[in-house]
Coordinates of C-alpha atoms and ligand atoms in Angstrom, one line a residue:
X86 CA -4.0 8.2 -35.8
X87 CA -2.2 8.6 -32.5
X88 CA 0.4 6.0 -32.0
X89 CA 1.2 4.9 -28.5
X90 CA 3.6 2.5 -26.8
X91 CA 2.1 -0.3 -24.9
X92 CA 2.1 0.5 -21.2
X93 CA 1.7 -3.2 -20.5
X94 CA 5.1 -3.6 -22.1
X95 CA 6.7 -0.9 -19.9
X96 CA 8.8 -2.7 -17.2
X97 CA 7.7 -1.4 -13.8
X98 CA 7.5 -2.2 -10.1
X99 CA 4.4 -2.2 -8.0
X100 CA 5.6 -0.8 -4.7
X101 CA 2.3 0.2 -2.9
X102 CA -0.2 -2.7 -2.9
X103 CA -1.8 -3.9 0.3
X104 CA -2.1 -7.7 0.1
X105 CA -5.8 -8.2 1.1
X106 CA -6.8 -5.0 -0.6
X107 CA -5.4 -6.2 -3.9
X108 CA -7.5 -9.4 -3.8
X109 CA -9.5 -10.1 -7.0
X110 CA -13.2 -9.1 -6.5
X111 CA -14.1 -12.6 -7.9
X112 CA -12.0 -14.2 -5.2
X113 CA -13.6 -12.2 -2.4
X114 CA -17.0 -13.3 -3.7
X115 CA -16.0 -16.9 -4.2
X116 CA -14.4 -17.2 -0.7
X117 CA -17.3 -15.4 1.0
X118 CA -19.8 -17.7 -0.7
X119 CA -17.8 -20.8 0.1
X120 CA -17.9 -19.9 3.8
X121 CA -21.6 -18.8 3.6
X122 CA -20.7 -15.3 4.6
X123 CA -22.3 -12.1 3.4
X124 CA -20.0 -10.9 0.6
X125 CA -18.1 -7.9 2.2
X126 CA -18.9 -4.5 0.8
X127 CA -16.0 -2.8 -1.1
X128 CA -17.6 0.5 -2.0
X129 CA -19.6 3.2 -0.3
X130 CA -17.0 4.1 2.4
X131 CA -16.8 7.8 2.8
X132 CA -14.0 8.5 5.2
X133 CA -10.8 6.6 6.1
X134 CA -12.1 4.9 9.3
X135 CA -15.1 3.5 7.3
X136 CA -12.6 2.4 4.5
X137 CA -10.4 0.8 7.1
X138 CA -13.2 -1.2 8.7
X139 CA -14.3 -2.4 5.2
X140 CA -10.8 -3.5 4.5
X141 CA -10.6 -5.5 7.6
X142 CA -13.9 -7.1 7.0
X143 CA -12.8 -8.1 3.4
X144 CA -9.7 -9.7 4.9
X145 CA -11.9 -12.1 7.0
X146 CA -12.8 -14.2 3.9
X147 CA -9.3 -15.6 4.2
X148 CA -9.7 -18.6 6.5
X149 CA -7.1 -21.2 5.5
X150 CA -3.5 -21.3 4.4
X151 CA -4.8 -22.2 0.9
X152 CA -6.9 -19.1 0.9
X153 CA -4.0 -16.9 1.9
X154 CA -1.7 -18.6 -0.6
X155 CA -4.2 -18.1 -3.3
X156 CA -4.5 -14.4 -2.7
X157 CA -0.7 -14.0 -2.7
X158 CA -0.5 -16.0 -5.9
X159 CA -3.2 -14.0 -7.7
X160 CA -1.8 -10.7 -6.6
X161 CA 1.6 -11.7 -8.1
X162 CA -0.1 -13.0 -11.3
X163 CA -2.1 -9.8 -11.7
X164 CA 1.1 -7.8 -11.4
X165 CA 2.8 -9.9 -14.0
X166 CA -0.2 -9.5 -16.4
X167 CA 0.1 -5.8 -15.9
X168 CA 3.7 -5.9 -17.0
X169 CA 5.4 -5.5 -13.6
X170 CA 8.8 -7.0 -13.2
X171 CA 8.6 -6.7 -9.4
X172 CA 5.9 -6.4 -6.8
X173 CA 6.3 -5.6 -3.2
X174 CA 3.0 -6.3 -1.5
X175 CA 2.6 -5.2 2.1
X176 CA 0.8 -7.0 4.8
X177 CA 0.1 -6.8 8.5
X178 CA 0.5 -10.4 9.9
X179 CA -1.5 -9.5 13.0
X180 CA -4.6 -9.2 10.8
X181 CA -4.6 -13.0 10.6
X182 CA -3.3 -14.2 13.9
X183 CA -6.8 -15.3 15.1
X184 CA -7.0 -17.5 12.0
X185 CA -3.4 -18.9 11.9
X186 CA -2.4 -18.9 15.6
X187 CA 0.7 -16.8 15.4
X188 CA 2.3 -14.0 13.4
X189 CA 5.1 -16.4 12.4
X190 CA 2.6 -18.8 10.9
X191 CA 1.1 -16.0 8.8
X192 CA 4.5 -14.9 7.6
X193 CA 5.6 -18.5 6.8
X194 CA 2.5 -18.9 4.5
X195 CA 3.0 -15.5 2.8
X196 CA 6.8 -16.0 2.1
X197 CA 6.2 -19.5 0.8
X198 CA 3.4 -18.5 -1.5
X199 CA 5.3 -15.4 -2.7
X200 CA 8.3 -17.5 -3.7
X201 CA 6.1 -20.0 -5.5
X202 CA 4.3 -17.3 -7.3
X203 CA 7.5 -15.5 -8.2
X204 CA 8.6 -18.8 -9.9
X205 CA 5.3 -19.5 -11.5
X206 CA 4.8 -16.0 -13.0
X207 CA 8.4 -15.0 -13.7
X208 CA 8.6 -11.7 -11.8
X209 CA 10.4 -10.7 -8.7
X210 CA 8.5 -10.6 -5.4
X211 CA 9.7 -8.8 -2.3
X212 CA 7.5 -8.5 0.8
X213 CA 6.8 -5.5 3.0
X214 CA 5.7 -6.2 6.6
X215 CA 3.9 -3.3 8.1
X216 CA 2.9 -1.9 11.5
X217 CA -0.5 -0.3 12.2
X218 CA -0.6 3.4 13.4
X219 CA -3.7 2.7 15.4
X220 CA -2.3 -0.2 17.4
X221 CA 0.2 0.0 20.3
X222 CA 3.8 0.7 19.0
X223 CA 5.0 -2.5 20.7
X224 CA 3.0 -4.4 18.1
X225 CA 4.8 -2.6 15.3
X226 CA 8.2 -3.4 17.0
X227 CA 7.3 -7.0 17.1
X228 CA 6.4 -6.9 13.4
X229 CA 9.7 -5.2 12.7
X230 CA 11.7 -8.0 14.5
X231 CA 9.6 -10.5 12.5
X232 CA 10.4 -8.7 9.2
X233 CA 14.1 -8.8 9.9
X234 CA 13.9 -12.5 10.8
X235 CA 12.4 -13.2 7.4
X236 CA 14.8 -11.0 5.5
X237 CA 16.5 -14.0 3.8
X238 CA 13.0 -15.1 2.7
X239 CA 12.4 -12.0 0.6
X240 CA 11.0 -9.6 3.2
X241 CA 12.7 -6.4 1.9
X242 CA 10.9 -3.5 3.5
X243 CA 9.0 -2.3 6.6
X244 CA 5.9 -0.2 6.3
X245 CA 3.4 1.7 8.6
X246 CA -0.2 1.7 7.5
X247 CA -3.6 2.8 8.7
X248 CA -4.8 6.2 10.1
X249 CA -1.9 8.6 10.0
X250 CA -4.0 11.2 11.9
X251 CA -4.1 8.8 14.9
X252 CA -0.5 7.5 15.4
X253 CA 2.4 9.9 14.9
X254 CA 5.7 8.8 13.6
X255 CA 7.4 9.4 16.9
X256 CA 5.6 6.4 18.4
X257 CA 7.2 4.1 15.8
X258 CA 10.8 5.2 16.0
X259 CA 11.9 2.0 17.7
X260 CA 10.2 -0.2 15.2
X261 CA 11.8 1.5 12.3
X262 CA 15.2 1.6 14.0
X263 CA 14.9 -2.2 14.3
X264 CA 13.9 -2.6 10.7
X265 CA 16.6 -0.3 9.2
X266 CA 19.3 -1.7 11.4
X267 CA 18.2 -5.2 10.2
X268 CA 18.8 -4.1 6.6
X269 CA 15.2 -3.4 5.5
X270 CA 14.0 -0.4 3.5
X271 CA 11.8 2.0 5.5
X272 CA 8.6 2.7 3.6
X273 CA 5.9 4.2 5.9
X274 CA 2.6 5.7 4.8
X275 CA 2.8 9.5 5.3
X276 CA 1.5 12.6 3.7
X277 CA -1.8 11.0 2.9
X278 CA -4.2 11.7 5.8
X279 CA -1.9 14.2 7.5
X280 CA 0.1 17.1 6.1
X281 CA 3.8 18.0 5.5
X282 CA 4.7 17.7 9.2
X283 CA 3.9 14.0 9.0
X284 CA 6.2 13.6 6.0
X285 CA 9.0 15.4 7.7
X286 CA 8.6 13.1 10.7
X287 CA 8.6 10.0 8.4
X288 CA 11.9 11.3 7.0
X289 CA 13.6 12.4 10.2
X290 CA 12.2 9.9 12.7
X291 CA 11.5 6.8 10.6
X292 CA 14.4 7.3 8.1
X293 CA 12.1 6.8 5.2
X294 CA 13.7 5.5 2.0
X295 CA 10.2 5.6 0.3
X296 CA 7.0 7.2 1.3
X297 CA 3.8 5.4 0.7
X298 CA 1.7 8.4 -0.8
X299 CA 3.7 11.4 0.4
X300 CA 1.6 13.6 -1.8
X301 CA 0.6 16.1 0.8
X302 CA 4.3 17.2 0.8
X303 CA 3.0 19.5 -1.9
X304 CA 1.6 21.8 0.8
X305 CA 5.2 22.9 1.8
X306 CA 7.5 24.1 -1.0
X307 CA 10.6 23.7 1.1
X308 CA 9.7 20.1 1.7
X309 CA 9.1 19.5 -2.0
X310 CA 12.6 20.9 -2.5
X311 CA 14.0 18.6 0.2
X312 CA 12.4 15.6 -1.4
X313 CA 13.7 16.6 -4.9
X314 CA 17.2 16.9 -3.5
X315 CA 16.9 13.4 -2.1
X316 CA 16.6 9.8 -3.5
X317 CA 13.3 9.3 -1.5
X318 CA 10.6 7.9 -3.8
X319 CA 6.9 8.7 -3.3
X320 CA 4.8 5.6 -4.0
X321 CA 1.8 7.6 -5.3
X322 CA -1.7 6.1 -5.8
X323 CA -3.8 8.6 -7.7
X324 CA -7.2 6.8 -7.7
X325 CA -6.8 6.0 -4.0
X326 CA -6.2 9.7 -3.3
X327 CA -9.3 10.7 -5.1
X328 CA -11.5 8.0 -3.6
X329 CA -10.3 8.9 -0.1
X330 CA -10.6 12.6 -0.9
X331 CA -6.9 13.3 -0.4
X332 CA -7.3 15.1 -3.8
X333 CA -10.5 16.3 -5.3
X334 CA -9.9 15.1 -8.8
X335 CA -7.1 14.2 -11.2
X336 CA -6.9 17.8 -12.2
X337 CA -6.3 18.8 -8.6
X338 CA -3.8 15.9 -7.9
X339 CA -0.2 17.0 -7.2
X340 CA 1.6 14.2 -9.1
X341 CA 2.5 16.4 -12.1
X342 CA 3.8 19.1 -9.8
X343 CA 5.9 16.7 -7.8
X344 CA 7.4 15.2 -10.9
X345 CA 8.0 18.7 -12.4
X346 CA 9.8 19.6 -9.2
X347 CA 12.1 16.6 -9.6
X348 CA 10.7 14.3 -6.9
X349 CA 11.1 10.6 -7.6
X350 CA 7.6 9.1 -7.8
X351 CA 6.2 5.6 -8.6
X352 CA 2.6 5.0 -9.5
X353 CA 0.6 2.3 -7.8
X354 CA -2.9 0.9 -7.1
X355 CA -2.9 0.8 -3.2
X356 CA -6.1 -1.3 -2.9
X357 CA -7.5 -2.3 -6.2
X358 CA -10.3 -4.3 -4.5
X359 CA -11.7 -1.2 -3.0
X360 CA -10.6 1.6 -5.4
X361 CA -11.0 -0.3 -8.7
X362 CA -8.0 0.3 -11.0
X363 CA -5.0 -2.1 -11.0
X364 CA -1.4 -1.2 -11.6
X365 CA -1.7 -1.0 -15.4
X366 CA -4.9 0.9 -15.2
X367 CA -3.1 3.5 -13.1
X368 CA -0.5 4.0 -15.7
X369 CA -3.2 4.3 -18.4
X370 CA -4.9 6.9 -16.2
X371 CA -1.6 8.8 -16.0
X372 CA -1.7 9.0 -19.8
X373 CA -5.4 9.7 -20.2
X374 CA -6.1 11.9 -17.1
X375 CA -2.8 13.6 -16.4
X376 CA -1.7 13.7 -20.1
X377 CA 1.8 12.3 -19.3
X378 CA 4.0 11.5 -22.3
X379 CA 6.1 8.4 -22.6
X380 CA 9.2 10.1 -21.3
X381 CA 7.4 10.9 -18.1
X382 CA 5.8 7.4 -17.8
X383 CA 9.2 5.8 -18.3
X384 CA 10.6 8.1 -15.6
X385 CA 7.9 6.9 -13.3
X386 CA 8.6 3.3 -14.1
X387 CA 12.3 3.8 -13.6
X388 CA 11.8 5.4 -10.2
X389 CA 9.6 2.5 -9.2
X390 CA 12.4 0.0 -10.1
X391 CA 15.1 2.1 -8.5
X392 CA 13.1 2.6 -5.4
X393 CA 12.3 -1.1 -5.0
X394 CA 13.9 -3.6 -2.6
X395 CA 14.9 -5.7 -5.6
X396 CA 18.6 -6.9 -5.9
X397 CA 20.8 -4.3 -7.5
X398 CA 21.7 -6.4 -10.5
X399 CA 18.0 -6.7 -11.3
X400 CA 17.5 -3.0 -10.8
X401 CA 20.2 -2.2 -13.4
X402 CA 18.8 -4.7 -15.9
X403 CA 15.2 -3.6 -15.5
X404 CA 16.1 0.1 -15.7
X405 CA 17.9 -0.6 -19.0
X406 CA 14.8 -2.3 -20.2
X407 CA 12.8 0.8 -19.5
X408 CA 15.2 2.7 -21.7
X409 CA 14.7 0.1 -24.4
X410 CA 10.9 0.5 -24.1
X411 CA 11.3 4.2 -24.6
X412 CA 13.7 3.7 -27.5
X413 CA 11.3 1.2 -29.2
X414 CA 9.3 2.3 -32.2
X415 CA 5.7 3.4 -31.6
X416 CA 3.1 0.7 -32.4
Ligands
ADE794 N1 -4.3 0.4 4.4 C1 -4.8 0.1 3.3 N2 -4.9 1.1 2.5 C2 -4.4 2.2 3.1 C3 -4.2 3.5 2.8 N3 -4.5 4.1 1.6 N4 -3.7 4.3 3.8 C4 -3.3 3.8 5.0 N5 -3.5 2.6 5.3 C5 -4.0 1.7 4.4
ZN795 ZN1 -1.5 2.2 1.2

């Protein structure tokens, strides 16, 4: 009989989870039915633009502060159930301004709900506010100012989502300057829908501390070496990459190669509503599909904690608890 440590018990941070895209499927259905809407589709997208349109439609089931707070709360609860000690959901406040009137109003609701959920479920919650590569850069800069304004209410990082092939990093330099000068981590999407050049730009122009995805760095060995020599963490989402055809299969996915090269990588779900697996499922897939052993899984979990925006005393304590997990007897 093969004995395995429980991956639920492995302390870990969820660093790449879009808020609306992490909504429970049952909540999507319930809210849509409550508002007598057609339940938004969550499968059958082919390319990224179709996926993105589906994402935005799914987000329209959120119509009140209670709905938004409920989604935040359930996303945090699901992370806690999966054994996360920290979650850093990202959101784009502008997605909800038509509903709530202003970007400030949206952020107020999310930060309050996140603080309540952190207390209720006993895990740390930091928030990532993100810009959108397909919108004017001025919008992202406004988001960055907003993110800095809410820094003392647990906004810890600034991101950049949506179609990387549309908006190059150079357009968003000012936004990231504002965020980094305001003390936030820089965590743009890059190396997902565009290749190594986009990763280099995220590092050089946006000062990335973490890269959401980053996996296409594998196409440039020099870049892989640069990443391995740095503390930058790649927030990798294996199932998302397969579903959006960034990688053909688990067998073709570069995660093992990146880890073998010494790159810090975390493992994440991205959008469980549209891709299926949650955080714990992704760790289980790392074991079953990539064949990672517990040392490697612990390394991934440690990287997720060390790459997070959590306070440094928590990072130290949680990293030590990863070592304890690894030292624990097999069950
Ligand atoms: N928004 C939600 N999911 C995303 C992804 N995988 N890439 C870019 N933007 C996103
Ligand atoms: Zn993402």
